[in-house]
Short mmCIF file of C-alpha atoms and ligand atoms in Angstrom, two decimals:
data_model
loop_
_atom_site.label_atom_id
_atom_site.label_comp_id
_atom_site.label_asym_id
_atom_site.label_seq_id
_atom_site.Cartn_x
_atom_site.Cartn_y
_atom_site.Cartn_z
CA MET A 1 0.00 0.00 0.00
CA TYR A 2 2.73 2.42 1.02
CA LYS A 3 4.82 1.41 -1.96
CA ALA A 4 1.89 2.00 -4.29
CA THR A 5 1.45 5.46 -2.81
CA LEU A 6 5.11 6.28 -3.35
CA ALA A 7 4.90 5.06 -6.93
CA ALA A 8 1.87 7.25 -7.53
CA LEU A 9 3.66 10.24 -6.05
CA ALA A 10 6.74 9.53 -8.13
CA ALA A 11 4.64 9.33 -11.27
CA THR A 12 3.01 12.60 -10.28
CA THR A 13 6.43 14.21 -10.06
CA VAL A 14 7.33 13.12 -13.53
CA LEU A 15 4.04 14.16 -15.04
CA PHE A 16 3.79 17.52 -13.40
CA ALA A 17 7.44 18.41 -13.71
CA GLY A 18 7.36 17.49 -17.36
CA SER A 19 10.85 16.20 -16.83
CA ALA A 20 12.63 13.29 -18.44
CA MET A 21 13.15 11.57 -15.11
CA ALA A 22 12.72 7.81 -15.11
CA GLN A 23 9.31 6.73 -13.89
CA GLN A 24 10.40 4.77 -10.86
CA PRO A 25 9.37 5.02 -7.22
CA VAL A 26 11.08 7.73 -5.23
CA ASP A 27 13.15 6.56 -2.28
CA TRP A 28 12.32 9.45 0.04
CA ASP A 29 15.01 8.43 2.52
CA LYS A 30 17.65 9.18 -0.08
CA ILE A 31 16.37 12.67 -0.93
CA GLN A 32 18.51 15.45 0.54
CA ILE A 33 17.29 19.00 0.94
CA LYS A 34 19.82 21.42 -0.52
CA THR A 35 19.76 25.01 0.72
CA THR A 36 21.06 27.90 -1.41
CA ASP A 37 21.52 31.33 0.19
CA LEU A 38 20.08 34.00 -2.12
CA GLY A 39 21.11 36.86 0.16
CA ASN A 40 19.04 39.12 2.45
CA LYS A 41 17.82 36.17 4.54
CA THR A 42 16.21 34.54 1.52
CA TYR A 43 16.89 30.94 0.48
CA MET A 44 16.06 28.35 -2.16
CA LEU A 45 15.46 24.76 -1.04
CA GLU A 46 15.70 21.87 -3.48
CA GLY A 47 14.64 18.29 -2.77
CA GLN A 48 12.13 16.39 -4.88
CA GLY A 49 9.35 18.34 -6.57
CA GLY A 50 8.99 22.08 -6.98
CA ASN A 51 11.66 24.39 -5.66
CA ILE A 52 10.90 26.09 -2.33
CA THR A 53 11.67 29.71 -1.44
CA ILE A 54 12.16 30.82 2.18
CA ALA A 55 12.17 34.46 3.39
CA VAL A 56 13.06 35.05 7.06
CA GLY A 57 11.69 38.10 8.87
CA THR A 58 12.13 39.26 12.47
CA ASP A 59 9.12 37.34 13.80
CA GLY A 60 8.42 34.61 11.28
CA ILE A 61 9.01 33.04 7.91
CA ILE A 62 7.31 33.21 4.52
CA MET A 63 7.63 30.00 2.47
CA VAL A 64 6.72 29.35 -1.16
CA ASP A 65 5.51 25.79 -1.93
CA THR A 66 5.94 22.60 0.13
CA GLN A 67 6.98 19.71 -2.21
CA PHE A 68 5.73 16.21 -1.23
CA ALA A 69 4.33 15.19 2.17
CA PRO A 70 6.97 12.48 2.83
CA LEU A 71 9.65 15.21 2.74
CA SER A 72 8.00 17.60 5.23
CA ASP A 73 10.17 16.59 8.20
CA LYS A 74 13.37 17.01 6.19
CA ILE A 75 12.18 20.36 4.86
CA LYS A 76 11.27 21.51 8.37
CA ALA A 77 14.76 20.50 9.55
CA ALA A 78 16.38 22.42 6.70
CA ILE A 79 14.34 25.52 7.61
CA LYS A 80 15.21 25.15 11.33
CA ALA A 81 18.88 25.16 10.31
CA ILE A 82 18.27 28.58 8.74
CA SER A 83 16.10 30.08 11.51
CA PRO A 84 14.24 28.93 14.65
CA LEU A 85 11.32 31.29 13.87
CA PRO A 86 7.90 29.84 12.97
CA ILE A 87 6.63 29.58 9.41
CA LYS A 88 3.76 32.08 9.35
CA TYR A 89 2.70 32.01 5.72
CA ILE A 90 3.06 29.54 2.88
CA VAL A 91 2.25 30.58 -0.67
CA ASN A 92 1.16 27.90 -3.13
CA THR A 93 2.22 28.73 -6.69
CA HIS A 94 -0.37 26.25 -8.10
CA PHE A 95 -2.28 23.12 -7.12
CA HIS A 96 0.02 20.36 -8.44
CA GLY A 97 1.00 17.83 -5.78
CA ASP A 98 4.75 18.29 -6.18
CA HIS A 99 4.22 21.88 -4.91
CA THR A 100 1.35 21.45 -2.42
CA GLY A 101 1.86 17.90 -1.07
CA GLY A 102 3.31 19.09 2.23
CA ASP A 103 0.65 21.76 2.91
CA ALA A 104 -1.26 19.71 5.51
CA ASN A 105 1.90 18.91 7.46
CA PHE A 106 2.80 22.61 7.70
CA GLN A 107 -0.72 23.91 8.37
CA LYS A 108 -0.98 21.44 11.28
CA ASP A 109 1.98 23.32 12.79
CA GLY A 110 0.11 26.63 12.52
CA ALA A 111 1.31 27.98 9.17
CA ILE A 112 -1.34 29.59 6.96
CA VAL A 113 -1.35 28.52 3.33
CA ILE A 114 -2.34 31.34 0.99
CA ALA A 115 -3.27 30.63 -2.61
CA GLN A 116 -5.25 31.88 -5.55
CA ASP A 117 -8.79 30.61 -5.01
CA ASN A 118 -8.82 28.20 -7.97
CA ILE A 119 -6.24 26.10 -6.10
CA ARG A 120 -8.72 25.58 -3.26
CA LEU A 121 -11.44 24.60 -5.71
CA ARG A 122 -9.24 22.18 -7.66
CA LEU A 123 -7.80 20.51 -4.55
CA LEU A 124 -11.31 20.06 -3.12
CA ALA A 125 -12.73 18.65 -6.36
CA GLY A 126 -9.81 16.49 -7.54
CA THR A 127 -8.37 16.88 -11.02
CA THR A 128 -7.54 15.05 -14.24
CA ASN A 129 -4.48 15.88 -16.33
CA GLY A 130 -5.45 16.49 -19.97
CA THR A 131 -2.21 15.13 -21.42
CA THR A 132 -1.79 11.96 -19.38
CA GLY A 133 -5.28 11.26 -18.04
CA ASN A 134 -3.66 11.01 -14.59
CA LYS A 135 -6.20 11.60 -11.82
CA THR A 136 -5.60 13.31 -8.48
CA ALA A 137 -8.03 12.53 -5.67
CA PRO A 138 -9.98 15.26 -3.84
CA LEU A 139 -8.37 16.60 -0.65
CA SER A 140 -9.84 18.17 2.49
CA GLY A 141 -8.99 19.62 5.90
CA ASP A 142 -5.46 20.88 6.45
CA ALA A 143 -4.52 20.05 2.84
CA ILE A 144 -6.71 22.96 1.69
CA PRO A 145 -5.34 26.56 1.78
CA LYS A 146 -6.73 28.47 4.76
CA GLU A 147 -6.68 31.80 2.94
CA THR A 148 -7.26 32.59 -0.72
CA TYR A 149 -7.36 35.58 -3.04
CA THR A 150 -8.96 35.91 -6.43
CA GLY A 151 -6.78 38.15 -8.55
CA GLY A 152 -4.44 41.07 -8.92
CA VAL A 153 -1.59 41.53 -6.44
CA LYS A 154 -1.76 40.55 -2.77
CA THR A 155 0.97 41.60 -0.35
CA ILE A 156 1.82 39.55 2.73
CA GLU A 157 4.28 40.53 5.43
CA VAL A 158 6.25 39.15 8.32
CA GLY A 159 8.49 41.42 10.41
CA GLY A 160 10.59 43.47 8.04
CA ARG A 161 9.82 41.31 5.02
CA LYS A 162 7.28 41.65 2.25
CA ALA A 163 6.14 39.22 -0.45
CA GLU A 164 4.09 40.35 -3.45
CA LEU A 165 1.77 37.63 -4.77
CA HIS A 166 0.88 38.13 -8.43
CA HIS A 167 -1.91 36.03 -9.93
CA VAL A 168 -1.51 35.36 -13.63
CA ASN A 169 -4.74 34.28 -15.26
CA ASN A 170 -4.52 30.95 -17.09
CA ALA A 171 -0.83 30.15 -17.49
CA HIS A 172 0.53 26.76 -16.25
CA THR A 173 -2.92 26.30 -14.63
CA ASP A 174 -5.77 28.69 -13.76
CA GLY A 175 -4.49 29.23 -10.22
CA ASP A 176 -0.91 30.37 -10.68
CA THR A 177 0.76 32.82 -8.35
CA TRP A 178 4.28 34.11 -8.85
CA VAL A 179 5.97 35.77 -5.90
CA TYR A 180 8.31 38.76 -5.76
CA PHE A 181 10.47 39.57 -2.74
CA PRO A 182 11.51 43.18 -3.50
CA ASP A 183 14.11 43.52 -0.73
CA ALA A 184 15.93 40.39 -1.92
CA ASN A 185 15.34 40.94 -5.66
CA VAL A 186 14.02 37.38 -5.90
CA ILE A 187 11.20 36.15 -8.14
CA ALA A 188 9.62 32.73 -7.51
CA THR A 189 7.88 31.68 -10.73
CA GLY A 190 6.24 28.39 -9.80
CA ASP A 191 5.71 26.14 -12.80
CA VAL A 192 4.97 28.99 -15.17
CA MET A 193 8.70 28.52 -15.95
CA ASN A 194 11.39 25.88 -15.56
CA ASN A 195 15.13 26.42 -15.88
CA ASN A 196 15.99 23.01 -17.29
CA HIS A 197 15.76 24.43 -20.82
CA ARG A 198 12.79 22.11 -21.38
CA TYR A 199 9.25 22.74 -22.62
CA GLN A 200 7.00 23.49 -19.67
CA GLN A 201 3.68 21.71 -19.26
CA VAL A 202 0.60 23.77 -20.10
CA ASP A 203 -2.07 22.06 -17.95
CA PHE A 204 -4.87 23.01 -20.35
CA ALA A 205 -7.47 20.73 -18.74
CA ASN A 206 -7.03 22.77 -15.55
CA GLY A 207 -7.07 26.22 -17.09
CA GLY A 208 -3.51 26.36 -18.47
CA ASP A 209 -2.82 28.58 -21.49
CA ILE A 210 0.46 29.40 -23.26
CA ARG A 211 -0.61 33.07 -23.47
CA GLY A 212 -0.51 33.39 -19.68
CA MET A 213 3.02 31.97 -19.64
CA ILE A 214 3.98 34.71 -22.09
CA ARG A 215 2.29 37.44 -20.02
CA ALA A 216 4.03 36.34 -16.83
CA SER A 217 7.46 36.05 -18.40
CA ASN A 218 6.96 39.47 -20.02
CA ASP A 219 6.28 40.85 -16.53
CA TRP A 220 9.43 39.22 -15.10
CA LEU A 221 11.56 40.73 -17.87
CA LYS A 222 10.21 44.19 -17.00
CA LEU A 223 10.77 43.61 -13.29
CA ALA A 224 14.19 41.97 -13.41
CA ASN A 225 17.64 43.49 -13.56
CA ASP A 226 20.98 41.77 -13.99
CA SER A 227 21.19 40.77 -10.32
CA THR A 228 17.64 39.36 -10.01
CA LYS A 229 17.54 35.75 -8.81
CA VAL A 230 14.77 33.63 -10.28
CA VAL A 231 13.59 30.57 -8.35
CA VAL A 232 11.81 28.53 -11.01
CA GLY A 233 9.37 25.67 -10.47
CA HIS A 234 11.95 23.08 -11.49
CA GLY A 235 15.63 23.35 -12.30
CA PRO A 236 18.55 25.45 -11.09
CA LEU A 237 18.36 29.07 -10.00
CA GLY A 238 17.65 31.33 -12.98
CA ASN A 239 18.30 34.94 -13.90
CA LYS A 240 17.07 37.55 -16.35
CA ALA A 241 18.89 35.86 -19.23
CA SER A 242 17.20 32.52 -18.57
CA VAL A 243 13.81 34.26 -18.39
CA ALA A 244 14.56 35.97 -21.72
CA ALA A 245 15.40 32.67 -23.43
CA TYR A 246 12.26 31.02 -22.02
CA ASN A 247 10.13 34.02 -23.02
CA GLU A 248 11.39 33.76 -26.63
CA MET A 249 10.51 30.05 -26.70
CA VAL A 250 6.95 30.46 -25.40
CA LYS A 251 6.30 33.42 -27.73
CA THR A 252 7.56 31.47 -30.76
CA ALA A 253 5.54 28.39 -29.82
CA ARG A 254 2.39 30.46 -29.44
CA GLU A 255 2.83 32.31 -32.75
CA ARG A 256 3.46 29.20 -34.81
CA VAL A 257 0.76 27.01 -33.27
CA GLU A 258 -1.84 29.81 -33.21
CA LYS A 259 -1.25 30.39 -36.94
CA LEU A 260 -2.08 26.73 -37.66
CA VAL A 261 -5.12 26.87 -35.37
CA ASN A 262 -6.35 29.93 -37.25
CA GLU A 263 -5.93 28.01 -40.52
CA GLY A 264 -8.41 25.47 -39.14
CA LYS A 265 -5.94 22.63 -38.61
CA THR A 266 -6.88 19.79 -36.23
CA GLU A 267 -4.75 18.77 -33.28
CA ALA A 268 -3.38 15.80 -35.27
CA GLN A 269 -2.52 18.03 -38.23
CA VAL A 270 -0.77 20.56 -36.03
CA VAL A 271 1.28 17.87 -34.30
CA ALA A 272 2.15 16.26 -37.66
CA ALA A 273 3.32 19.62 -39.04
CA LYS A 274 6.04 19.71 -36.33
CA PRO A 275 5.87 23.51 -36.10
CA LEU A 276 8.55 23.64 -33.38
CA ALA A 277 11.05 21.23 -35.00
CA ASP A 278 13.96 23.67 -34.69
CA LEU A 279 13.14 24.36 -31.02
CA ASP A 280 12.70 20.66 -30.26
CA LYS A 281 16.41 20.11 -30.77
CA THR A 282 17.22 22.03 -27.61
CA TRP A 283 13.92 22.25 -25.65
CA ALA A 284 12.37 18.77 -26.02
CA ALA A 285 13.49 15.96 -23.72
CA ASN A 286 12.30 13.47 -26.35
CA ASP A 287 9.82 13.12 -29.25
CA GLN A 288 6.89 12.47 -26.93
CA ALA A 289 7.66 15.62 -24.93
CA ALA A 290 7.85 17.60 -28.19
CA ASP A 291 4.44 16.33 -29.36
CA ASN A 292 2.87 16.83 -25.94
CA PHE A 293 3.95 20.46 -25.81
CA VAL A 294 2.49 21.17 -29.27
CA LYS A 295 -0.80 19.56 -28.15
CA GLN A 296 -0.81 21.63 -24.97
CA VAL A 297 -0.18 24.87 -26.83
CA TYR A 298 -2.86 23.89 -29.37
CA HIS A 299 -5.39 23.39 -26.58
CA SER A 300 -4.66 26.87 -25.26
CA PHE A 301 -6.75 28.07 -28.20
CA SER A 302 -9.62 25.62 -27.79
CA ARG A 303 -9.89 26.06 -24.02
CA SER A 304 -13.40 26.93 -22.99
ZN1 ZN B 401 3.02 22.12 -11.99
#
């Protein structure tokens, strides 16, 4: 039973990360949490699943995303090694389990998870991935964000620290939040971007749309300077140059696929046309990943 659960979680990682990782069960005992100091009492934590950002104030901590539940104790230990202060707020960048799986374990300790309201609705209802058909069961109780917002920019604060939460309508999902820590010049993108130089999943069945990924990355380019640190959903720490390269890719993908959609082509015809063949050489993990991304961009334009 436990093994089956781990296998399901591991598969979830692969699907949601859109990575080329082998689909085998994760041995949680072997996962180490790596802490990177971003300056100004701000840190990136890497383990398994979406990258975590930590901002330490004078009376508490703001955290972005929680990875998988089996890693919560290790993540808590890594945060304790940074600061003994309590985690006051946790921001969820989107509903996928490799970013929200630990929420219940942290809310039980008194942290308040804050998210765009569509995350609450999708976690409560359960979801189906449009590319893989993979189903995620409904959640309840402490696994559900205690506080939500609907749109625009929401600011949260702990002593001396501020986080700006920016909702981007329909990007990786319909509940994405990216977070800006102005005093540390750090942007946390969630899965609206990866820094593995790989196509990023557009979860079209759950409100994802390539045009939102473009809007968000346009905003980051305006906001960033040469010393901005970009904590992406998956992959190493990024910067303005990596955002610029990603922004070019999503804009090109949108233009080419939208043109074919406007010509009345079907999904199969668009995939067969291989409109991103030149990009595939450096952005696609494999042929399946290349086709999946074209399908996901295509469905951005048929999304109801
Ligand atoms: Zn995701």
